[in-house]
Tab-separated table of C-alpha atoms and ligand atoms in Angstrom:
chain	number	residue	atom	x	y	z
A	20	MET	CA	0.000	0.000	0.000
A	21	GLU	CA	1.215	3.499	-0.810
A	22	LYS	CA	2.435	5.544	2.147
A	23	ARG	CA	-0.070	8.262	3.077
A	24	GLN	CA	1.086	11.662	1.911
A	25	ASP	CA	1.751	14.297	4.543
A	26	ALA	CA	-0.605	17.141	3.681
A	27	SER	CA	-0.788	19.098	6.910
A	28	PHE	CA	0.326	22.546	5.615
A	29	PHE	CA	-2.305	23.819	3.139
A	30	GLY	CA	-2.361	20.372	1.561
A	31	GLN	CA	1.450	20.349	1.428
A	32	PRO	CA	4.021	18.450	3.525
A	33	ARG	CA	4.581	19.989	6.954
A	34	GLY	CA	8.264	20.576	6.122
A	35	LEU	CA	7.168	23.218	3.626
A	36	SER	CA	5.970	25.355	6.518
A	37	THR	CA	9.437	25.232	8.103
A	38	LEU	CA	11.128	26.197	4.828
A	39	PHE	CA	8.474	28.815	4.061
A	40	PHE	CA	9.076	30.681	7.319
A	41	THR	CA	12.852	30.270	7.186
A	42	GLU	CA	13.023	31.868	3.764
A	43	MET	CA	10.360	34.435	4.667
A	44	TRP	CA	12.474	35.668	7.597
A	45	GLU	CA	15.707	35.478	5.651
A	46	ARG	CA	14.240	37.603	2.848
A	47	PHE	CA	12.772	39.922	5.509
A	48	SER	CA	16.265	40.514	6.833
A	49	TYR	CA	17.838	40.844	3.362
A	50	TYR	CA	15.334	43.187	1.766
A	51	GLY	CA	14.836	45.139	4.986
A	52	MET	CA	18.564	45.792	5.137
A	53	ARG	CA	18.764	46.652	1.422
A	54	ALA	CA	15.831	49.042	1.671
A	55	ILE	CA	17.911	51.314	3.926
A	56	LEU	CA	21.488	50.379	3.023
A	57	LEU	CA	21.683	52.609	-0.053
A	58	TYR	CA	20.552	55.622	1.976
A	59	TYR	CA	22.834	54.680	4.865
A	60	MET	CA	25.793	54.741	2.480
A	61	TYR	CA	25.197	58.111	0.855
A	62	PHE	CA	23.403	60.113	3.559
A	63	SER	CA	25.744	62.607	5.152
A	64	VAL	CA	27.395	61.779	8.454
A	65	SER	CA	25.227	64.357	10.182
A	66	LYS	CA	22.166	62.423	9.026
A	67	GLY	CA	23.572	59.168	10.366
A	68	GLY	CA	24.988	57.971	7.049
A	69	LEU	CA	28.480	57.224	5.781
A	70	GLY	CA	28.713	60.148	3.362
A	71	PHE	CA	29.588	58.167	0.202
A	72	SER	CA	28.795	59.704	-3.179
A	73	GLN	CA	25.464	58.521	-4.603
A	74	THR	CA	27.250	56.854	-7.507
A	75	ASP	CA	29.617	54.888	-5.267
A	76	ALA	CA	26.712	53.850	-3.058
A	77	ALA	CA	24.742	52.685	-6.105
A	78	SER	CA	27.687	50.743	-7.447
A	79	VAL	CA	28.281	49.029	-4.085
A	80	MET	CA	24.576	48.094	-3.875
A	81	ALA	CA	24.769	46.469	-7.307
A	82	ILE	CA	27.975	44.510	-6.807
A	83	TYR	CA	26.761	43.428	-3.361
A	84	GLY	CA	23.562	42.063	-4.931
A	85	SER	CA	25.639	40.333	-7.556
A	86	LEU	CA	27.982	38.631	-5.072
A	87	VAL	CA	25.066	37.447	-2.946
A	88	TYR	CA	23.862	35.304	-5.858
A	89	LEU	CA	27.319	34.487	-7.201
A	90	SER	CA	28.133	32.838	-3.874
A	91	SER	CA	25.286	30.376	-4.373
A	92	VAL	CA	27.881	28.413	-6.348
A	93	ILE	CA	29.813	27.916	-3.105
A	94	GLY	CA	26.672	27.065	-1.148
A	95	GLY	CA	25.574	24.496	-3.704
A	96	TYR	CA	28.973	22.858	-3.671
A	97	LEU	CA	29.352	22.712	0.120
A	98	SER	CA	25.909	21.222	0.483
A	99	ASP	CA	26.294	18.599	-2.256
A	100	ARG	CA	29.753	17.515	-1.218
A	101	LEU	CA	30.331	18.319	2.430
A	102	TRP	CA	27.529	19.203	4.784
A	103	GLY	CA	24.183	18.317	3.198
A	104	SER	CA	21.571	21.028	2.720
A	105	ARG	CA	20.143	21.042	6.252
A	106	LYS	CA	23.360	22.096	7.992
A	107	THR	CA	24.475	24.368	5.156
A	108	VAL	CA	21.270	26.392	5.477
A	109	PHE	CA	21.737	26.692	9.226
A	110	TYR	CA	25.350	27.871	8.978
A	111	GLY	CA	24.253	30.326	6.307
A	112	GLY	CA	21.543	31.750	8.552
A	113	VAL	CA	24.021	32.224	11.399
A	114	LEU	CA	26.449	34.123	9.140
A	115	ILE	CA	23.612	36.299	7.851
A	116	MET	CA	22.434	37.111	11.367
A	117	PHE	CA	25.939	38.163	12.374
A	118	GLY	CA	26.170	40.199	9.177
A	119	HIS	CA	23.164	42.247	10.279
A	120	ILE	CA	24.415	42.484	13.875
A	121	VAL	CA	27.686	43.987	12.619
A	122	LEU	CA	25.741	46.704	10.784
A	123	ALA	CA	23.638	47.329	13.862
A	124	LEU	CA	26.809	48.550	15.583
A	125	PRO	CA	27.849	52.113	14.789
A	126	MET	CA	31.211	51.187	13.254
A	127	GLY	CA	31.220	52.877	9.852
A	128	SER	CA	32.707	51.463	6.662
A	129	VAL	CA	34.604	48.661	8.392
A	130	ALA	CA	31.297	47.295	9.628
A	131	LEU	CA	29.759	47.810	6.204
A	132	PHE	CA	32.326	45.726	4.366
A	133	SER	CA	32.493	43.016	7.051
A	134	SER	CA	28.718	42.775	6.976
A	135	ILE	CA	28.744	42.472	3.186
A	136	ALA	CA	31.271	39.625	3.389
A	137	LEU	CA	29.216	37.755	6.024
A	138	ILE	CA	25.906	38.185	4.210
A	139	VAL	CA	27.334	37.307	0.786
A	140	LEU	CA	28.706	34.046	2.135
A	141	GLY	CA	25.703	33.340	4.376
A	142	THR	CA	23.152	33.877	1.625
A	143	GLY	CA	25.198	31.713	-0.717
A	144	LEU	CA	24.943	28.908	1.830
A	145	LEU	CA	21.284	29.440	2.644
A	146	LYS	CA	19.352	30.495	-0.435
A	147	PRO	CA	20.062	27.822	-3.054
A	148	ASN	CA	19.797	25.058	-0.475
A	149	VAL	CA	16.577	26.132	1.130
A	150	SER	CA	15.038	26.181	-2.387
A	151	GLU	CA	16.526	22.813	-3.175
A	152	MET	CA	15.055	21.369	0.019
A	153	VAL	CA	11.609	22.490	-1.090
A	154	GLY	CA	12.004	20.314	-4.175
A	155	GLY	CA	13.247	17.504	-1.931
A	156	LEU	CA	9.931	17.376	-0.058
A	157	TYR	CA	8.224	15.831	-3.085
A	158	THR	CA	8.749	12.621	-4.990
A	159	GLU	CA	9.272	12.925	-8.755
A	160	THR	CA	5.648	12.041	-9.417
A	161	ASP	CA	4.092	14.248	-6.733
A	162	ASP	CA	2.039	16.802	-8.649
A	163	ARG	CA	1.929	19.157	-5.660
A	164	ARG	CA	5.497	20.259	-6.446
A	165	ASP	CA	4.624	23.332	-8.553
A	166	SER	CA	2.048	24.607	-6.099
A	167	GLY	CA	4.562	23.939	-3.315
A	168	PHE	CA	7.015	26.270	-5.048
A	169	THR	CA	4.291	28.852	-5.597
A	170	ILE	CA	3.547	28.886	-1.851
A	171	PHE	CA	7.279	29.111	-1.102
A	172	VAL	CA	7.717	32.091	-3.473
A	173	PHE	CA	4.743	33.724	-1.784
A	174	GLY	CA	6.665	33.416	1.513
A	175	ILE	CA	9.677	35.109	-0.105
A	176	ASN	CA	7.536	38.011	-1.201
A	177	LEU	CA	5.659	38.269	2.071
A	178	GLY	CA	8.956	38.757	3.901
A	179	SER	CA	10.180	41.149	1.214
A	180	PHE	CA	6.964	43.154	1.441
A	181	VAL	CA	6.829	43.687	5.190
A	182	ALA	CA	10.546	44.395	5.669
A	183	PRO	CA	10.933	47.703	3.803
A	184	LEU	CA	7.870	49.040	5.641
A	185	LEU	CA	9.119	48.092	9.082
A	186	VAL	CA	12.901	48.172	8.822
A	187	GLY	CA	12.572	51.138	6.468
A	188	TYR	CA	10.443	53.143	8.870
A	189	VAL	CA	12.669	52.464	11.847
A	190	GLY	CA	15.894	52.864	9.845
A	191	LEU	CA	14.988	56.142	8.177
A	192	ASN	CA	12.831	57.777	10.820
A	193	ILE	CA	14.604	56.684	13.979
A	194	ASN	CA	18.088	55.369	13.384
A	195	PHE	CA	19.843	53.301	10.713
A	196	HIS	CA	21.483	50.954	13.198
A	197	LEU	CA	18.198	50.236	14.903
A	198	GLY	CA	16.832	49.334	11.475
A	199	PHE	CA	19.695	46.919	10.853
A	200	SER	CA	19.106	45.322	14.262
A	201	LEU	CA	15.519	44.596	13.256
A	202	ALA	CA	16.898	42.713	10.251
A	203	ALA	CA	19.102	40.692	12.631
A	204	VAL	CA	16.109	39.929	14.851
A	205	GLY	CA	14.185	38.703	11.795
A	206	MET	CA	16.963	36.308	10.844
A	207	PHE	CA	17.097	35.120	14.448
A	208	PHE	CA	13.390	34.162	14.335
A	209	GLY	CA	13.994	32.415	11.047
A	210	LEU	CA	16.860	30.385	12.494
A	211	LEU	CA	15.027	29.475	15.672
A	212	GLN	CA	12.008	28.292	13.775
A	213	TYR	CA	14.222	26.415	11.313
A	214	TYR	CA	16.124	24.673	14.065
A	215	LEU	CA	13.028	23.558	15.949
A	216	GLY	CA	10.882	22.753	12.910
A	217	GLY	CA	13.705	21.163	10.938
A	218	LYS	CA	14.315	18.463	13.536
A	219	LYS	CA	10.699	17.378	13.337
A	220	HIS	CA	9.617	18.010	9.779
A	221	LEU	CA	12.530	17.947	7.353
A	222	PRO	CA	13.585	14.705	5.656
A	223	SER	CA	16.664	13.126	7.236
A	224	ASN	CA	18.470	12.682	3.915
A	225	SER	CA	18.963	16.464	3.876
A	226	LEU	CA	21.467	15.883	6.697
A	227	PHE	CA	23.975	14.253	4.348
A	228	PRO	CA	25.834	15.387	1.234
A	229	SER	CA	24.437	13.818	-1.936
A	230	ASP	CA	27.864	13.334	-3.500
A	231	PRO	CA	30.432	13.223	-0.637
A	232	LEU	CA	33.829	14.706	-1.350
A	233	GLU	CA	36.552	12.120	-2.003
A	234	PRO	CA	40.087	12.880	-0.740
A	235	GLU	CA	41.211	12.949	-4.378
A	236	ASP	CA	38.643	15.669	-5.258
A	237	ALA	CA	39.494	17.587	-2.108
A	238	LYS	CA	43.084	17.849	-3.236
A	239	LYS	CA	42.077	19.068	-6.694
A	240	LEU	CA	39.661	21.539	-5.180
A	241	SER	CA	42.221	23.042	-2.820
A	242	ILE	CA	44.574	23.538	-5.767
A	243	TYR	CA	41.847	25.323	-7.765
A	244	VAL	CA	40.702	27.468	-4.861
A	245	GLY	CA	44.272	28.209	-3.821
A	246	SER	CA	45.269	29.330	-7.304
A	247	GLY	CA	42.064	31.361	-7.693
A	248	ILE	CA	42.807	33.257	-4.490
A	249	ALA	CA	46.459	33.697	-5.492
A	250	VAL	CA	45.513	35.162	-8.892
A	251	PHE	CA	42.992	37.482	-7.255
A	252	ALA	CA	45.563	38.655	-4.700
A	253	LEU	CA	48.134	39.143	-7.451
A	254	ILE	CA	45.764	41.344	-9.442
A	255	LEU	CA	45.116	43.413	-6.308
A	256	VAL	CA	48.861	43.824	-5.761
A	257	LEU	CA	49.343	44.851	-9.400
A	258	LEU	CA	46.519	47.373	-9.105
A	259	ALA	CA	48.127	48.767	-5.958
A	260	MET	CA	51.473	49.055	-7.735
A	261	ILE	CA	50.013	51.162	-10.533
A	262	GLY	CA	48.143	53.245	-7.972
A	263	LYS	CA	44.704	52.002	-9.085
A	264	LEU	CA	43.629	50.017	-6.055
A	265	ASN	CA	40.365	51.669	-5.051
A	266	ILE	CA	36.747	50.785	-4.504
A	267	ASN	CA	35.882	51.197	-8.191
A	268	SER	CA	38.645	48.978	-9.507
A	269	ILE	CA	37.777	46.264	-6.976
A	270	ILE	CA	34.123	46.467	-8.017
A	271	SER	CA	35.143	46.192	-11.689
A	272	LEU	CA	37.286	43.165	-10.969
A	273	LEU	CA	34.455	41.466	-9.093
A	274	SER	CA	31.986	42.265	-11.847
A	275	ILE	CA	34.250	40.632	-14.429
A	276	ILE	CA	34.365	37.504	-12.249
A	277	ALA	CA	30.573	37.501	-11.906
A	278	VAL	CA	30.095	37.708	-15.678
A	279	LEU	CA	32.767	35.105	-16.448
A	280	THR	CA	31.534	32.510	-13.948
A	281	PRO	CA	28.412	31.522	-15.918
A	282	VAL	CA	30.470	31.501	-19.132
A	283	VAL	CA	32.856	28.985	-17.570
A	284	TYR	CA	29.890	26.986	-16.238
A	285	PHE	CA	28.366	26.764	-19.710
A	286	ILE	CA	31.672	25.645	-21.224
A	287	VAL	CA	32.183	22.978	-18.559
A	288	ILE	CA	28.644	21.614	-18.929
A	289	LEU	CA	28.625	21.684	-22.736
A	290	SER	CA	31.968	19.940	-23.016
A	291	SER	CA	31.321	17.312	-20.346
A	292	LYS	CA	31.286	13.678	-21.402
A	293	LYS	CA	28.520	13.029	-18.875
A	294	VAL	CA	26.094	15.079	-20.996
A	295	THR	CA	24.117	13.319	-23.753
A	296	LYS	CA	23.398	14.814	-27.180
A	297	VAL	CA	19.804	15.688	-26.310
A	298	GLU	CA	20.906	17.222	-23.018
A	299	ARG	CA	23.550	19.303	-24.803
A	300	SER	CA	20.954	20.666	-27.190
A	301	ARG	CA	18.789	21.667	-24.215
A	302	VAL	CA	21.695	23.500	-22.589
A	303	MET	CA	22.234	25.378	-25.875
A	304	ALA	CA	18.567	26.383	-25.757
A	305	TYR	CA	19.142	27.651	-22.222
A	306	ILE	CA	21.824	30.163	-23.321
A	307	PRO	CA	19.475	32.750	-24.930
A	308	LEU	CA	17.067	32.336	-22.003
A	309	PHE	CA	19.929	32.936	-19.591
A	310	ILE	CA	20.934	36.142	-21.390
A	311	ALA	CA	17.339	37.366	-21.398
A	312	ALA	CA	17.045	36.588	-17.688
A	313	ALA	CA	20.273	38.480	-16.961
A	314	ILE	CA	18.949	41.569	-18.768
A	315	PHE	CA	15.636	41.290	-16.942
A	316	TRP	CA	17.325	40.946	-13.530
A	317	ALA	CA	19.596	43.888	-14.334
A	318	ILE	CA	16.562	46.134	-14.748
A	319	SER	CA	14.522	44.633	-11.952
A	320	GLU	CA	17.365	44.749	-9.417
A	321	GLN	CA	17.913	48.412	-10.223
A	322	GLY	CA	14.657	48.838	-8.342
A	323	SER	CA	16.641	48.942	-5.110
A	324	VAL	CA	19.300	51.191	-6.607
A	325	VAL	CA	18.241	53.591	-9.379
A	326	MET	CA	14.534	53.602	-8.508
A	327	ALA	CA	15.445	53.971	-4.833
A	328	LEU	CA	17.450	57.085	-5.734
A	329	PHE	CA	14.495	58.354	-7.734
A	330	ALA	CA	12.223	57.669	-4.763
A	331	GLU	CA	14.371	59.760	-2.460
A	332	ASN	CA	15.439	62.561	-4.799
A	333	GLN	CA	12.622	63.081	-7.259
A	334	THR	CA	9.412	61.890	-5.657
A	335	GLN	CA	6.865	63.948	-3.769
A	336	ASN	CA	6.944	61.985	-0.524
A	337	ASN	CA	4.923	64.382	1.546
A	338	LEU	CA	1.309	63.332	1.267
A	339	MET	CA	-1.156	65.442	3.252
A	340	GLY	CA	1.306	65.953	6.063
A	341	PHE	CA	2.532	62.350	6.140
A	342	ASN	CA	6.088	61.708	5.082
A	343	ILE	CA	6.483	58.471	3.115
A	344	PRO	CA	9.873	56.888	3.971
A	345	ALA	CA	11.668	56.387	0.630
A	346	SER	CA	12.354	52.750	1.535
A	347	TRP	CA	8.627	51.976	1.403
A	348	TYR	CA	8.721	51.923	-2.398
A	349	GLN	CA	10.734	48.718	-2.131
A	350	SER	CA	7.546	46.978	-0.997
A	351	LEU	CA	5.928	47.593	-4.378
A	352	ASN	CA	7.850	44.808	-6.104
A	353	PRO	CA	6.731	42.011	-3.745
A	354	LEU	CA	3.272	43.588	-3.393
A	355	PHE	CA	2.643	43.348	-7.133
A	356	ILE	CA	3.982	39.793	-7.172
A	357	MET	CA	1.474	38.811	-4.514
A	358	ILE	CA	-1.327	40.532	-6.451
A	359	TYR	CA	-0.356	39.040	-9.799
A	360	THR	CA	0.393	35.474	-8.691
A	361	PRO	CA	-3.238	34.277	-8.509
A	362	ILE	CA	-4.036	36.057	-11.799
A	363	PHE	CA	-1.220	34.355	-13.650
A	364	ALA	CA	-1.923	30.992	-12.016
A	365	THR	CA	-5.509	31.226	-13.291
A	366	LEU	CA	-4.342	32.342	-16.714
A	367	TRP	CA	-1.924	29.423	-17.128
A	368	ALA	CA	-4.498	26.974	-15.823
A	369	LYS	CA	-7.107	28.317	-18.279
A	370	LEU	CA	-4.740	28.187	-21.231
A	371	GLY	CA	-3.520	24.734	-20.283
A	372	LYS	CA	-1.732	23.225	-23.261
A	373	ARG	CA	-2.415	26.317	-25.401
A	374	GLN	CA	-0.167	28.529	-23.260
A	375	PRO	CA	2.908	30.121	-24.861
A	376	SER	CA	6.283	28.357	-24.611
A	377	SER	CA	8.890	29.497	-22.070
A	378	PRO	CA	10.960	31.422	-24.668
A	379	ALA	CA	7.781	33.208	-25.819
A	380	LYS	CA	6.933	34.142	-22.226
A	381	PHE	CA	10.492	35.367	-21.703
A	382	SER	CA	10.388	37.542	-24.792
A	383	THR	CA	7.087	39.111	-23.702
A	384	GLY	CA	8.670	39.660	-20.296
A	385	MET	CA	11.566	41.546	-21.860
A	386	PHE	CA	9.100	43.857	-23.514
A	387	PHE	CA	7.465	44.728	-20.187
A	388	ALA	CA	10.850	45.130	-18.487
A	389	GLY	CA	11.875	47.642	-21.154
A	390	ALA	CA	8.490	49.366	-21.016
A	391	SER	CA	8.845	49.956	-17.256
A	392	TYR	CA	11.955	52.042	-17.966
A	393	LEU	CA	10.519	53.853	-20.993
A	394	PHE	CA	7.551	54.745	-18.762
A	395	MET	CA	9.928	56.659	-16.467
A	396	VAL	CA	10.995	58.847	-19.380
A	397	ILE	CA	7.532	60.465	-19.250
A	398	PRO	CA	7.692	62.179	-15.827
A	399	VAL	CA	11.262	63.337	-16.386
A	400	SER	CA	10.394	64.777	-19.814
A	401	LEU	CA	7.261	66.448	-18.501
A	402	PHE	CA	8.598	67.929	-15.276
A	403	GLY	CA	12.386	67.916	-15.608
A	404	ALA	CA	14.972	66.028	-13.597
A	405	HIS	CA	14.932	68.437	-10.678
A	406	ALA	CA	11.229	68.392	-9.906
A	407	LYS	CA	9.482	66.126	-7.416
A	408	VAL	CA	6.860	64.019	-9.127
A	409	SER	CA	3.879	61.999	-7.925
A	410	PRO	CA	4.626	58.611	-6.275
A	411	LEU	CA	2.228	57.132	-8.832
A	412	TRP	CA	4.968	57.190	-11.468
A	413	LEU	CA	7.040	54.730	-9.472
A	414	VAL	CA	3.941	52.691	-8.666
A	415	GLY	CA	3.193	52.512	-12.392
A	416	SER	CA	6.730	51.526	-13.316
A	417	TRP	CA	6.717	48.705	-10.751
A	418	ALA	CA	3.271	47.599	-11.876
A	419	ILE	CA	4.736	47.138	-15.370
A	420	ILE	CA	7.996	45.432	-14.489
A	421	GLU	CA	6.342	42.969	-12.143
A	422	ILE	CA	4.367	41.616	-15.117
A	423	ALA	CA	7.788	40.845	-16.572
A	424	GLU	CA	8.848	39.171	-13.333
A	425	MET	CA	5.776	36.909	-13.496
A	426	LEU	CA	6.723	35.932	-17.055
A	427	ILE	CA	10.379	35.294	-16.289
A	428	SER	CA	11.123	34.400	-12.659
A	429	PRO	CA	8.855	31.384	-11.939
A	430	ILE	CA	8.999	30.222	-15.571
A	431	GLY	CA	12.790	30.432	-15.545
A	432	LEU	CA	13.068	28.487	-12.305
A	433	SER	CA	10.960	25.688	-13.678
A	434	VAL	CA	12.516	25.599	-17.160
A	435	THR	CA	15.986	25.525	-15.570
A	436	THR	CA	15.164	22.301	-13.766
A	437	LYS	CA	13.610	20.842	-16.916
A	438	LEU	CA	16.554	21.678	-19.184
A	439	ALA	CA	19.190	20.512	-16.686
A	440	PRO	CA	21.376	17.550	-17.699
A	441	LYS	CA	21.143	14.748	-15.126
A	442	ALA	CA	24.778	15.064	-14.085
A	443	PHE	CA	24.529	18.834	-13.536
A	444	GLU	CA	21.220	19.313	-11.780
A	445	SER	CA	22.399	21.409	-8.878
A	446	GLN	CA	24.906	23.333	-11.006
A	447	MET	CA	22.060	24.347	-13.321
A	448	MET	CA	20.111	25.563	-10.288
A	449	SER	CA	23.092	27.747	-9.338
A	450	MET	CA	23.163	28.881	-12.964
A	451	TRP	CA	19.708	30.389	-12.520
A	452	PHE	CA	21.010	32.572	-9.684
A	453	LEU	CA	24.059	33.408	-11.804
A	454	ALA	CA	21.782	35.168	-14.301
A	455	ASP	CA	20.819	37.584	-11.526
A	456	ALA	CA	24.471	37.853	-10.428
A	457	ALA	CA	25.598	38.679	-13.979
A	458	GLY	CA	22.809	41.241	-14.422
A	459	GLN	CA	23.766	43.041	-11.217
A	460	ALA	CA	27.470	42.883	-12.070
A	461	VAL	CA	26.667	44.811	-15.245
A	462	ASN	CA	24.577	47.196	-13.130
A	463	SER	CA	27.563	47.979	-10.922
A	464	GLN	CA	29.169	49.494	-14.033
A	465	ILE	CA	26.190	51.133	-15.727
A	466	VAL	CA	24.816	52.886	-12.650
A	467	HIS	CA	27.747	55.281	-13.075
A	468	PHE	CA	25.828	56.787	-15.983
A	469	TYR	CA	22.781	57.491	-13.874
A	470	THR	CA	22.743	61.183	-12.979
A	471	PRO	CA	19.686	63.445	-12.940
A	472	ASP	CA	20.897	65.260	-16.035
A	473	ASN	CA	21.365	62.029	-17.910
A	474	GLU	CA	18.158	60.427	-16.740
A	475	ILE	CA	16.094	60.522	-19.936
A	476	MET	CA	18.972	58.989	-21.869
A	477	TYR	CA	19.547	56.367	-19.156
A	478	PHE	CA	15.960	55.150	-18.989
A	479	SER	CA	15.510	55.270	-22.795
A	480	VAL	CA	18.674	53.398	-23.704
A	481	ILE	CA	18.232	50.622	-21.143
A	482	GLY	CA	14.508	50.331	-21.920
A	483	ALA	CA	15.269	50.110	-25.640
A	484	VAL	CA	17.992	47.495	-25.138
A	485	ALA	CA	15.556	45.265	-23.247
A	486	ILE	CA	12.880	45.657	-25.905
A	487	ILE	CA	15.306	44.965	-28.752
A	488	ALA	CA	16.579	41.875	-26.886
A	489	GLY	CA	12.934	40.826	-26.491
A	490	ILE	CA	12.362	41.185	-30.243
A	491	ILE	CA	15.483	39.157	-31.036
A	492	LEU	CA	14.328	36.456	-28.636
A	493	ALA	CA	10.853	36.497	-30.225
A	494	LEU	CA	12.476	35.798	-33.588
A	495	MET	CA	14.401	32.943	-32.003
A	496	VAL	CA	11.427	31.237	-30.352
A	497	LYS	CA	11.093	28.569	-33.043
A	498	PRO	CA	14.749	27.450	-33.201
A	499	VAL	CA	15.057	27.633	-29.408
A	500	LYS	CA	11.977	25.446	-29.007
A	501	LYS	CA	13.520	22.961	-31.406
A	502	LEU	CA	16.715	22.865	-29.348
A	503	MET	CA	14.672	22.269	-26.201
A	504	GLU	CA	13.866	18.783	-27.498
A	505	GLY	CA	10.353	18.366	-26.234
A	506	VAL	CA	10.638	20.562	-23.116
A	507	ASN	CA	8.228	23.515	-23.001
B	606	LIG	N1	13.471	38.317	-5.651
B	606	LIG	C1	13.971	36.986	-5.777
B	606	LIG	C2	14.304	36.439	-4.400
B	606	LIG	O1	14.714	37.165	-3.541
B	606	LIG	C3	15.174	37.029	-6.658
B	606	LIG	C4	15.933	35.709	-6.703
B	606	LIG	C5	16.383	35.279	-8.071
B	606	LIG	O2	17.297	35.895	-8.640
B	606	LIG	O3	15.816	34.308	-8.575
B	606	LIG	O4	14.157	35.267	-4.172
B	607	LIG	N1	10.362	39.982	-6.139
B	607	LIG	C1	11.562	39.736	-5.376
B	607	LIG	C2	11.778	38.209	-5.258
B	607	LIG	O1	11.124	37.462	-6.001
B	607	LIG	C3	11.447	40.356	-4.011
B	607	LIG	C4	11.913	41.817	-3.965
B	607	LIG	O2	12.668	42.247	-4.837
B	607	LIG	O3	11.560	42.527	-3.002
B	607	LIG	O4	11.909	37.692	-4.201
């Protein structure tokens, strides 16, 4: 007789509740911190900030976001080969919590960069593995898997929605460090709940690595890692010798690494003997989707950078005597996701087999991503770059780009797993996060062009690039579908 399915959390296995709240709190801490970090960096010292230039602050935000997803490569590896996902997630959560605690202390730039290092590493350990564990709650044939992921993503957005309101209010209206401590408290709740719930409700195989590291591999790995670090250090020394070692050159170096990593990944996967002909064709099909995703993430992640600057500098935040904290705009992204999710779920269910293919959805998404930027050209053209405009412009822009997110983010996650060669399943999952990392690495360079006087140009060019990329992808839908070999 078949074992009775555990369906005690909205029809889903109880373990989903543990993972839901862990990731909800983790995202609460991450997006709460990010909603005030930009302002913390460039506000003057007298206003409690660090007094960076706006451009440097924007560039740091972008490269930070990039590294957070780039490090998922490390987290995936450590979980598969050393610790298993359960412990890796826990260690990650601890690092993240300490990352926020460091920022809660009034210690300036030293605290900032130590916190970035802790949170980059911690998120790399936590995020890919908590998502992977969601998949692990279901057998291959369990058709609750997709709805399980939908619930999980809802948890992500719930945390991301509440945080900018709460952490943002406290951080901007009372004190930045108090705001950062709220983020730490959030991660603490997440960890506590994970620890207690995990023991009872998470499958015990998550306690072990799926592909334990052999001594032979360990040796190879230490050589690779050792030489990587040596080359990195050497480049830093060279930069110092020519007098170019500064925050911008380090950011550029890191952004090159973030863009090259997926390229290397693709080469390794495509040239591996473990990959069959059909699988190779599917990975080829994934390349244009990956590039589209990177462009989409570049625009969407600028929401916490460029749009956050717009929210503070060019938006009328005083509404009938109430002062809207600029960080509150960060809640619009997750808010629209929560509003749109049931609409899109109904739409896909209604269309059933007649729904567009993943590349077609992606290309439509690119169009909306570009449109959200072209939309911002309107207020700047009408009122100039030095006027304060209605908050509705930002609301409108987010309403547009979140349609793109619905067409790209969940679809991409699912198509990634479907196109993954058997031997590279978890690497392909990391690849999905690498699209975001690559997009934000590019952002760390292009945000330098964002100045009020250059705004119309900035929004038009980036919007146009996304739309043109969307058109190119639309023209490629047929050949890409062919390469996908039966996957939709
Ligand atoms: N907003 C998403 C999250 O925080 C972005 C992750 C991704 O790049 O897929 O989970
Ligand atoms: N929509 C983002 C994600 O899916 C959340 C955010 O940017 O606030 O989690």
